[in-house]
Amino acid sequence: MGMLGQKVKASVENGVNLLLREVGDTSLSGMEELRLTVEQPGQLRHGDYATNAPLQLAKRLRLPPMKLAEQLAHTLRQDPWLGSIMARIETAPPGFVNFYVDWRVWAISSFQLPPVPSGKVIIEHTSINPNKSAHVGHLRNSCIGDTLGRLLKRLGHEVEIHNYIDDLGNQLADTVVGLLKVPMKGKHQRFGDYCWDVYPAVNRRYEEEAELAEERSRVLHALEEGGSNLAWLGTLAAERIVKEHLEEMAGFRIDYNLLVWESNIVREGFWDAAAQLLESTGLFVQVKEGKLAGCRILKQDDKESLPDSEYVADKVLVRSNGILTYTAKDIAYHLWKFGLLSRDFRFQPWGGGLWTTAGEGGENLPFGRGSMVINVIDQRQEYPQAVVKQVLAALGFHQQAENLRHVAYGVVSLSPAAAAELGVDISSGKASYAMSGRQGIGIRNSTLLARMEQIIRGKQADKTNLSISSQELAAAAIRYYLLRYNLQTEVVFDLEQATEVTGNTGVYLMYAYARSCNVLNKAKEASGPVDITVPESFPLLALEEHALLRHLSGWQETLTEAGTELSPHLIANYAFELAALFNQFYAHCPILKAKEEALLRFRLWLTERFREALGDALQVLGLPAPESM
């Protein structure tokens, strides 16, 4: 399996350039300039690939498109590689060239993924405020980030996964104030679930008691300074909640290499080092008057009128009370990520192969120093991410600014039915309702997982022959549900839809994989080990066999495109179509009961190729590959 489509495109482009030289027009070159396409036609009878090049050239050269199609087809037949891998190259009205692959030649051909640049890719994802249990919106972030890490590793990159812990922010301060000042009672299995109720309770009290809001400022100062009773309370609460977050994410097959604590960035002098760099550029200025008086801000140019800017809050780095903003700490963190800061962390083991930043006494390890940095953060944070990129460029780190990628995604909101179930007033008739931690509105991951597991248990008629637990199956189903959407799509979360196990679901993919394993195991039981070498001859392909082969040939191209675009949903889409095509093949083409030995061998080989490709896709998606279900 390999980069067949890319090689066909390259050969067509070379053929077009030869044709242009033949007709004496050398002013044009390249597929993009000519707007030529090489695509897989919707109908198999139109070929495995087709190009519209003659139609596009006809407009330019003022020649009949069919004449150009015949000329181009003749030129392409002379291409040694195309001539070897294509069974035939034909023309079709009004001016297409269609390519029909010799699938046995493809099967024995060797294709390689494109080489990747050297250097480390750092991916930051999850980064949940450590003040309460996580909800399904956080889980979408984690699933996207973890899948990107798996995808880039599969393509050959060195990848390092970070989880940033904001243990100095307003949210943790609110929870600490709530723990101290808001009496609560109730049965909770986890500390984070208790804080899930504390957090909205204290925010309601802020509206009623002005002095309680002042307490938040006092806690914020204490958290940043460290060493006090309040600071230790904040640290203990954050660490307990982070532990629960990590345990929960592990159930969804999500893990990390490094926890980066915001308190270490501040207390170990990272911001001070970053501020020195900013001072040297004249970008970092103190406002003398107006509503930002006393604040230290980031100013891109002298003409910019910051006090009136829509995004002024994102450019304030130090508030008038001396508290650092999130953007300030993020700038310092990113300078360190790229190895551009005169400071480094010390590190301690957290457990299970995970490391955490530490103060004195930790180890010196080669974390950070990335060549590319990818941040998975929802699309509402687009401008703050752009500010960090602007700072890198303003400091002269243009290559690093170019290699800072923000993977933005649509937020997860609640369908009217899901919102109503949580007690939200839906009388406004909106299509979706935002989750809000401050109001206590949201679906906890643990709640969703328990509900999905209950549904799956109810649908499993035979529980005696499973190679995967119902909880693993439930977690995989939820993970796939959150990955299958285009990143920019707002996921309107509906409990009924999210807990489906038929159609375009993770369960459907895993059943298809298990089905292929079952076929191969039965063949092994009947005749011994299955010979998975390429059959000596391919039969006249049935439509279902042809469609499955063609889709299999696009796996490496899908991997490459998804890695270039940083789009996990492309892998999910490919895997679902692959599973559907295999199920059609299974239904219409007898495998173990094939009439001829050669046909049996071919169909077992095709089943093994499917199992291998879908298993690869499941690994990238972070889903189990069960051998029986």
XYZ file of C-alpha atoms in Angstrom:
629
model
C 0.000 0.000 0.000
C 1.410 3.357 -0.718
C 1.477 6.814 -2.185
C -0.076 5.731 -5.471
C -2.109 8.873 -6.059
C 0.860 11.176 -5.471
C 2.968 9.278 -7.993
C 0.160 9.357 -10.572
C -0.151 13.142 -10.071
C 3.587 13.611 -10.509
C 3.575 11.545 -13.714
C 0.594 13.488 -15.106
C 2.291 16.804 -14.349
C 5.443 15.638 -16.106
C 3.352 14.463 -19.096
C 1.552 17.823 -19.284
C 4.877 19.677 -19.334
C 6.119 17.420 -22.141
C 2.915 18.052 -24.081
C 3.253 21.803 -23.641
C 6.758 21.672 -25.028
C 5.520 19.626 -27.975
C 2.957 22.270 -28.919
C 5.442 25.075 -28.351
C 3.864 26.709 -25.279
C 6.420 26.928 -22.475
C 4.836 29.879 -20.648
C 2.838 27.588 -18.380
C 3.942 24.841 -16.054
C 2.717 23.025 -12.973
C -0.570 21.541 -11.908
C -1.672 24.405 -9.668
C -1.096 27.141 -12.240
C -3.061 25.205 -14.836
C -5.751 24.154 -12.300
C -5.425 20.537 -13.322
C -6.771 17.777 -11.134
C -6.012 14.097 -10.717
C -8.830 12.456 -8.789
C -10.506 9.146 -8.150
C -13.779 9.135 -10.145
C -16.984 8.439 -8.297
C -17.785 5.500 -10.584
C -15.299 2.663 -10.958
C -16.032 2.306 -14.702
C -14.429 5.725 -15.203
C -11.118 4.429 -13.900
C -9.143 4.376 -10.691
C -7.811 7.855 -11.436
C -8.780 10.497 -13.978
C -7.384 13.873 -15.004
C -9.160 16.887 -16.483
C -5.867 18.195 -17.948
C -6.989 18.102 -21.607
C -10.092 20.188 -20.823
C -8.022 22.797 -19.012
C -5.315 22.844 -21.690
C -7.911 23.215 -24.436
C -8.981 26.581 -23.025
C -5.384 27.784 -23.069
C -4.182 26.235 -26.331
C -7.452 26.611 -28.275
C -7.291 23.027 -29.447
C -9.988 20.311 -29.333
C -9.955 18.699 -25.854
C -10.305 15.143 -27.213
C -7.316 15.662 -29.506
C -5.290 16.865 -26.524
C -6.566 13.904 -24.485
C -5.264 11.449 -27.109
C -1.902 13.260 -27.239
C -1.581 13.288 -23.450
C -2.629 9.641 -23.120
C -0.011 8.661 -25.731
C 2.669 10.626 -23.832
C 1.673 9.090 -20.504
C 1.774 5.553 -21.897
C 5.480 6.140 -22.556
C 6.111 6.889 -18.861
C 7.978 3.795 -17.564
C 6.371 3.800 -14.124
C 2.827 4.531 -15.345
C 3.235 1.982 -18.107
C 4.144 -0.680 -15.559
C 1.479 -0.037 -12.915
C -1.486 0.805 -15.164
C -3.395 -1.965 -16.896
C -4.556 0.647 -19.396
C -4.770 4.396 -19.965
C -7.827 5.554 -21.930
C -9.520 8.750 -23.057
C -13.162 9.688 -22.500
C -15.385 12.559 -23.738
C -15.430 15.463 -23.442
C -11.684 15.392 -22.676
C -10.571 13.169 -19.789
C -7.721 10.704 -19.444
C -8.677 7.722 -17.283
C -6.223 5.372 -15.564
C -6.952 1.744 -14.670
C -4.539 0.251 -12.102
C -3.037 -3.209 -12.460
C -3.743 -4.125 -8.844
C -1.333 -7.031 -8.659
C 1.515 -4.763 -9.753
C 0.408 -2.246 -7.121
C 0.327 -4.993 -4.487
C 3.962 -5.965 -5.073
C 5.182 -2.367 -5.459
C 7.071 -0.626 -2.681
C 5.932 2.833 -1.569
C 7.310 4.963 1.237
C 5.825 7.777 3.282
C 7.488 11.138 2.531
C 10.486 11.938 4.773
C 9.741 14.277 7.688
C 11.909 17.191 8.872
C 14.319 16.522 11.706
C 13.645 18.017 15.097
C 11.024 17.585 17.790
C 7.329 18.442 17.542
C 5.845 19.622 20.844
C 2.083 19.234 21.147
C 0.230 20.900 23.992
C -3.290 19.713 24.630
C -5.857 19.197 27.407
C -4.548 22.011 29.676
C -7.682 21.956 31.834
C -7.961 24.365 34.743
C -7.302 22.220 37.849
C -10.367 23.410 39.714
C -13.038 20.743 39.074
C -13.813 17.592 37.114
C -13.489 17.628 33.327
C -16.440 17.767 30.917
C -16.995 16.596 27.351
C -15.728 19.889 25.894
C -12.352 19.295 27.532
C -12.423 15.730 26.248
C -12.738 16.885 22.627
C -9.514 18.865 23.071
C -7.709 15.862 24.554
C -8.902 13.440 21.864
C -7.800 15.797 19.090
C -4.398 16.434 20.678
C -3.704 12.797 21.467
C -4.665 11.727 17.934
C -2.405 14.383 16.417
C 0.451 13.032 18.531
C -0.227 9.479 17.356
C -0.558 10.655 13.740
C 2.721 12.570 13.698
C 4.554 9.694 15.389
C 3.144 7.359 12.741
C 4.538 9.660 10.050
C 7.979 9.485 11.663
C 8.186 12.665 13.757
C 9.712 12.847 17.224
C 6.787 13.999 19.366
C 6.602 15.363 22.918
C 3.190 15.857 24.563
C 2.643 18.616 27.139
C -0.282 19.230 29.477
C -0.174 22.781 30.880
C -1.542 23.155 34.400
C -2.813 26.659 35.223
C -2.414 26.447 38.989
C -2.246 30.237 39.429
C -5.414 31.266 37.586
C -8.758 32.727 38.577
C -10.522 29.382 38.317
C -8.364 27.654 40.931
C -8.555 30.774 43.102
C -12.353 30.601 42.920
C -12.358 26.960 43.992
C -10.019 27.723 46.915
C -12.272 30.600 48.016
C -15.258 28.272 47.746
C -13.572 25.549 49.811
C -12.818 28.090 52.528
C -15.946 30.245 52.491
C -18.886 28.336 50.980
C -20.261 25.477 53.122
C -21.194 22.469 50.991
C -22.625 19.047 51.633
C -23.352 16.088 49.429
C -22.158 12.668 48.353
C -19.325 12.801 45.850
C -17.037 9.978 44.777
C -14.223 12.294 43.697
C -12.793 15.561 44.960
C -13.157 17.071 41.483
C -16.876 16.279 41.475
C -17.211 18.027 44.825
C -15.410 21.059 43.396
C -17.713 20.896 40.347
C -20.461 21.980 42.760
C -18.264 24.343 44.801
C -17.174 26.372 41.744
C -20.611 27.619 40.602
C -21.678 28.095 44.230
C -18.853 30.532 44.942
C -19.517 32.405 41.689
C -23.128 32.894 42.742
C -21.918 34.228 46.096
C -19.611 36.742 44.361
C -22.678 38.460 42.948
C -24.138 38.832 46.427
C -21.036 39.572 48.527
C -18.514 42.100 47.213
C -16.007 41.274 49.963
C -15.887 37.661 48.774
C -14.712 38.845 45.348
C -11.884 40.688 47.125
C -10.931 37.382 48.728
C -10.268 35.983 45.248
C -7.647 38.708 44.648
C -5.964 37.831 47.953
C -5.876 34.143 47.021
C -4.476 34.944 43.559
C -1.589 36.878 45.118
C -0.949 34.055 47.588
C -0.921 31.419 44.828
C 1.584 33.422 42.789
C 3.904 34.126 45.723
C 3.817 30.578 47.087
C 4.933 29.284 50.470
C 1.834 30.242 52.490
C -1.110 28.276 53.875
C -3.280 29.519 51.018
C -0.671 28.623 48.406
C -0.290 25.105 49.795
C -4.067 24.644 49.884
C -4.202 25.672 46.234
C -1.362 23.296 45.354
C -2.942 20.344 47.158
C -6.335 20.955 45.521
C -4.779 21.329 42.062
C -2.616 18.214 42.391
C -5.563 16.089 43.548
C -7.746 17.277 40.668
C -4.951 16.829 38.098
C -4.479 13.265 39.348
C -8.175 12.618 38.751
C -8.017 14.258 35.308
C -5.083 12.054 34.287
C -6.743 8.865 35.546
C -9.868 9.752 33.592
C -7.952 10.568 30.396
C -6.029 7.299 30.641
C -9.363 5.518 30.326
C -9.723 7.177 26.921
C -6.176 6.072 25.946
C -4.826 9.601 26.350
C -1.440 10.161 27.928
C 1.327 12.769 28.129
C 5.077 13.144 28.457
C 5.220 16.268 30.622
C 3.051 18.285 33.005
C 4.074 21.958 32.931
C 2.941 23.870 36.014
C 2.313 27.570 35.639
C 3.612 28.176 39.164
C 7.034 26.907 38.069
C 7.073 29.368 35.171
C 6.504 32.265 37.557
C 8.512 31.137 40.593
C 11.557 29.888 38.654
C 12.034 33.233 36.899
C 10.811 32.304 33.405
C 8.665 35.416 33.122
C 11.533 37.605 34.336
C 13.766 36.215 31.576
C 11.048 36.735 28.963
C 10.413 40.279 30.206
C 14.105 41.112 29.720
C 13.883 40.045 26.086
C 10.722 42.125 25.605
C 12.264 45.169 27.270
C 15.046 45.204 24.687
C 12.537 45.570 21.833
C 10.533 48.519 23.128
C 7.375 46.404 22.857
C 6.792 46.165 26.581
C 5.471 49.474 27.907
C 3.654 50.786 30.961
C 0.414 52.687 30.477
C 0.406 56.039 32.275
C -3.272 57.011 32.068
C -6.744 55.807 31.186
C -8.468 52.574 32.168
C -5.214 50.644 31.753
C -3.141 52.988 33.887
C -0.459 51.051 35.731
C -0.706 48.020 33.439
C 2.264 46.817 31.434
C 1.171 45.983 27.919
C 2.407 44.561 24.663
C 2.352 47.161 21.922
C 2.966 46.133 18.337
C 3.564 49.617 16.901
C 3.353 53.261 17.942
C 0.219 53.893 15.867
C -1.807 51.252 17.657
C -4.463 52.681 19.942
C -4.531 49.945 22.557
C -7.110 51.376 24.978
C -9.696 51.263 22.162
C -8.613 47.926 20.738
C -11.124 45.096 20.667
C -8.362 42.775 21.855
C -6.754 44.991 24.476
C -7.199 42.432 27.275
C -5.055 39.934 25.384
C -2.200 42.448 25.171
C -2.079 43.275 28.865
C 0.836 41.276 30.278
C 1.016 42.609 33.836
C -2.059 44.066 35.506
C -1.890 47.230 37.563
C -1.959 45.132 40.754
C 1.168 43.243 39.630
C -0.614 40.005 38.708
C 0.648 38.410 35.499
C -1.891 37.655 32.800
C -2.211 34.289 31.095
C -0.726 35.795 27.901
C 2.440 36.853 29.752
C 3.014 33.386 31.132
C 2.201 31.852 27.752
C 4.869 33.999 26.061
C 7.489 32.789 28.558
C 6.335 29.180 28.155
C 6.609 29.343 24.351
C 10.051 30.904 24.409
C 11.069 27.918 26.537
C 9.278 25.431 24.259
C 11.451 26.596 21.372
C 14.623 26.638 23.504
C 14.920 30.437 23.286
C 14.926 31.291 26.990
C 17.924 31.583 29.281
C 16.150 29.395 31.874
C 15.224 25.741 32.072
C 13.000 23.662 34.307
C 14.034 20.868 36.585
C 11.935 17.731 36.333
C 10.595 15.033 38.632
C 8.789 11.772 37.821
C 5.026 11.950 38.345
C 4.550 8.222 37.800
C 3.895 5.813 34.970
C 6.521 7.359 32.714
C 5.059 10.859 33.073
C 7.279 13.759 34.197
C 6.435 17.071 35.786
C 8.204 20.410 36.077
C 9.632 21.007 39.531
C 11.506 23.539 41.615
C 14.841 22.819 43.239
C 16.043 19.249 43.439
C 14.637 17.991 40.177
C 16.549 16.406 37.317
C 17.925 18.118 34.241
C 16.266 16.458 31.215
C 16.009 17.381 27.499
C 12.374 18.427 27.442
C 11.369 21.369 25.276
C 13.669 22.706 22.524
C 11.115 21.954 19.848
C 11.409 22.700 16.146
C 7.631 22.914 15.799
C 5.017 23.688 18.451
C 1.353 22.724 18.046
C -1.247 24.039 20.469
C -4.697 22.440 20.563
C -6.932 25.211 21.886
C -10.507 26.072 20.908
C -11.132 28.696 18.251
C -12.177 31.342 20.788
C -8.486 31.594 21.734
C -7.356 32.449 18.201
C -6.250 35.988 19.017
C -4.218 35.221 22.178
C -2.434 32.529 20.164
C -1.734 35.086 17.437
C -0.238 37.437 20.056
C 2.346 34.804 21.038
C 3.227 34.328 17.362
C 3.581 38.132 16.950
C 5.921 38.317 19.932
C 8.176 35.577 18.533
C 8.394 37.438 15.215
C 8.986 40.802 16.903
C 11.858 39.275 18.889
C 13.425 38.146 15.616
C 12.465 34.475 15.939
C 10.730 34.343 12.551
C 11.245 30.627 11.891
C 9.809 29.732 15.283
C 6.841 32.051 14.708
C 6.171 30.249 11.426
C 6.429 26.875 13.154
C 3.926 27.764 15.889
C 0.659 26.121 14.837
C -2.684 26.711 16.516
C -5.064 23.781 15.973
C -8.358 25.546 16.588
C -11.590 23.612 16.951
C -15.263 24.362 17.471
C -16.520 24.251 21.011
C -18.840 21.577 22.340
C -22.284 22.853 23.265
C -25.454 21.089 24.381
C -28.433 20.143 22.256
C -31.797 21.363 23.575
C -32.565 17.831 24.782
C -29.237 17.502 26.611
C -29.583 20.987 28.091
C -33.127 20.266 29.282
C -31.937 17.065 30.948
C -29.456 19.169 32.937
C -32.194 21.590 34.020
C -31.335 24.431 31.633
C -34.180 26.744 30.600
C -34.606 26.089 26.849
C -37.663 28.300 26.332
C -35.570 30.580 24.082
C -35.691 27.865 21.434
C -31.982 28.066 20.546
C -30.361 25.312 18.473
C -27.644 24.806 21.092
C -26.750 25.881 24.637
C -23.248 26.648 25.901
C -21.725 24.700 28.763
C -20.648 26.853 31.686
C -18.532 25.758 34.612
C -19.417 28.949 36.479
C -23.098 28.009 36.247
C -22.505 24.296 36.794
C -23.880 23.434 33.332
C -22.112 20.626 31.512
C -21.782 16.872 31.098
C -18.926 15.347 33.063
C -16.848 12.778 31.221
C -17.438 10.240 33.987
C -21.213 10.665 33.650
C -21.093 10.210 29.878
C -18.823 7.170 30.122
C -21.103 5.460 32.634
C -24.142 6.088 30.451
C -22.438 4.816 27.296
C -21.203 1.706 29.083
C -24.737 0.943 30.289
C -26.071 1.224 26.726
C -23.333 -1.004 25.304
C -23.873 -3.642 27.978
C -27.538 -3.706 27.062
C -26.736 -4.271 23.384
C -24.170 -7.037 23.906
C -26.130 -10.254 23.632
C -23.094 -12.502 24.072
C -20.613 -11.307 26.683
C -18.612 -14.529 26.848
C -16.374 -14.069 23.809
C -15.180 -10.490 24.187
C -11.564 -9.368 23.912
C -12.499 -5.874 25.139
C -14.427 -4.690 28.174
C -17.659 -2.722 27.868
C -15.933 0.252 29.510
C -13.117 0.215 26.910
C -15.714 -0.052 24.177
C -17.690 2.858 25.640
C -14.600 5.071 25.918
C -13.611 4.250 22.329
C -17.128 5.069 21.081
C -17.065 8.477 22.789
C -13.563 9.200 21.521
C -14.514 8.428 17.923
C -17.689 10.523 18.210
C -15.572 13.557 19.141
C -12.976 12.899 16.413
C -15.223 12.336 13.419
C -16.225 15.995 13.067
C -14.309 18.564 11.045
C -12.256 20.607 13.514
C -14.106 23.843 12.768
C -17.496 22.254 13.411
C -19.251 23.134 16.638
C -20.232 19.824 18.199
C -23.802 20.146 19.411
C -23.677 17.371 21.949
C -26.745 15.192 22.181
C -26.732 12.264 24.594
C -28.865 10.051 22.358
C -26.733 10.693 19.288
C -23.449 10.384 21.176
C -24.395 7.001 22.590
C -25.370 5.398 19.266
C -23.456 2.235 18.392
C -24.534 1.812 14.757
C -23.725 3.826 11.654
C -20.647 6.062 11.612
C -19.435 5.063 15.068
C -16.329 3.706 16.700
C -18.204 0.514 17.549
C -18.910 -0.033 13.839
C -15.188 0.250 13.039
C -14.180 -2.138 15.795
C -16.810 -4.700 14.740
C -15.446 -4.597 11.173
C -11.921 -5.180 12.475
C -13.071 -8.056 14.681
C -14.970 -9.541 11.725
C -11.800 -9.619 9.608
C -9.908 -11.279 12.463
C -12.667 -13.860 12.792
C -12.444 -14.725 9.069
C -8.669 -15.106 9.204
C -8.808 -17.162 12.401
C -11.389 -19.539 10.901
C -9.219 -19.938 7.802
C -6.251 -20.734 10.029
C -8.269 -23.303 11.978
C -9.387 -24.955 8.746
C -6.120 -25.033 6.788
C -3.286 -23.792 8.989
C -1.518 -20.391 8.843
C -2.918 -18.016 6.204
C -0.510 -17.215 3.376
C -0.557 -13.406 3.168
C 1.914 -13.088 0.298
C 0.543 -11.484 -2.863
C -1.367 -14.062 -4.926
C 0.266 -15.052 -8.218
C -2.789 -13.906 -10.142
C -5.695 -11.595 -9.393
C -9.181 -12.638 -10.463
C -11.530 -10.524 -12.514
C -12.494 -8.212 -9.687
C -16.030 -7.922 -8.398
C -17.155 -4.338 -7.833
C -16.871 -4.771 -4.043
C -13.310 -6.121 -4.339
C -12.301 -3.328 -6.684
C -13.768 -0.611 -4.443
C -12.023 -2.024 -1.369
C -8.664 -2.284 -3.159
C -8.909 1.266 -4.457
C -9.666 2.643 -1.014
C -6.839 0.639 0.553
C -4.415 2.224 -1.902
C -5.180 5.665 -0.458
C -4.250 4.957 3.168
C -0.750 6.437 3.124
C -1.961 9.499 1.214
C -4.672 10.004 3.831
C -2.057 9.735 6.587
C 0.125 12.310 4.870
C -2.726 14.725 4.167
C -4.052 14.467 7.726
C -0.539 15.135 9.077
C -0.005 18.126 6.799
C -3.419 19.607 7.545
C -3.379 18.529 11.223
C -6.886 17.165 10.708
C -7.739 13.967 12.644
C -11.217 13.771 11.122
C -9.640 12.767 7.780
C -8.423 9.561 9.440
C -11.870 8.934 10.951
C -13.587 9.495 7.597
C -11.159 7.164 5.823
C -11.554 4.437 8.458
C -15.364 4.559 8.351
C -15.440 4.286 4.553
C -12.872 1.472 4.689
C -14.987 -0.456 7.211
C -18.135 0.086 5.129
C -16.407 -1.148 1.952
C -15.101 -4.229 3.759
C -18.564 -5.052 5.079
C -19.950 -4.773 1.513
C -17.157 -7.056 0.283
C -17.881 -9.514 3.118
C -21.607 -9.542 2.319
C -21.296 -10.022 -1.446
C -18.057 -11.970 -1.957
C -17.884 -15.350 -0.164
C -14.464 -15.651 1.419
C -14.142 -18.981 3.200
C -16.683 -20.521 0.804
C -15.038 -19.199 -2.363
C -15.552 -21.615 -5.264
C -11.902 -21.787 -6.317
C -8.665 -22.111 -4.348
C -7.126 -19.102 -6.169
C -10.171 -16.975 -5.318
C -10.066 -18.098 -1.675
C -6.402 -17.149 -1.441
C -7.008 -13.749 -3.047
C -9.930 -12.897 -0.766
C -8.021 -13.960 2.350
C -5.113 -11.783 1.209
C -7.509 -8.852 0.671
C -9.030 -9.438 4.119
C -5.554 -9.367 5.683
C -4.705 -6.147 3.830
C -7.912 -4.635 5.205
C -7.163 -5.832 8.739
C -3.691 -4.330 8.533
C -4.886 -0.931 7.230
C -7.841 -0.586 9.613
C -5.655 -1.690 12.527
C -3.209 1.054 11.580
C -6.051 3.608 11.427
C -7.463 2.479 14.780
C -4.030 2.913 16.359
C -3.770 6.469 15.018
C -7.312 7.239 16.223
C -6.495 5.809 19.652
C -9.154 3.090 19.439
C -8.687 -0.561 20.447
C -8.365 -3.215 17.736
C -10.340 -6.106 19.285
C -10.009 -9.565 17.743
C -13.477 -10.567 18.895
C -16.626 -8.697 19.854
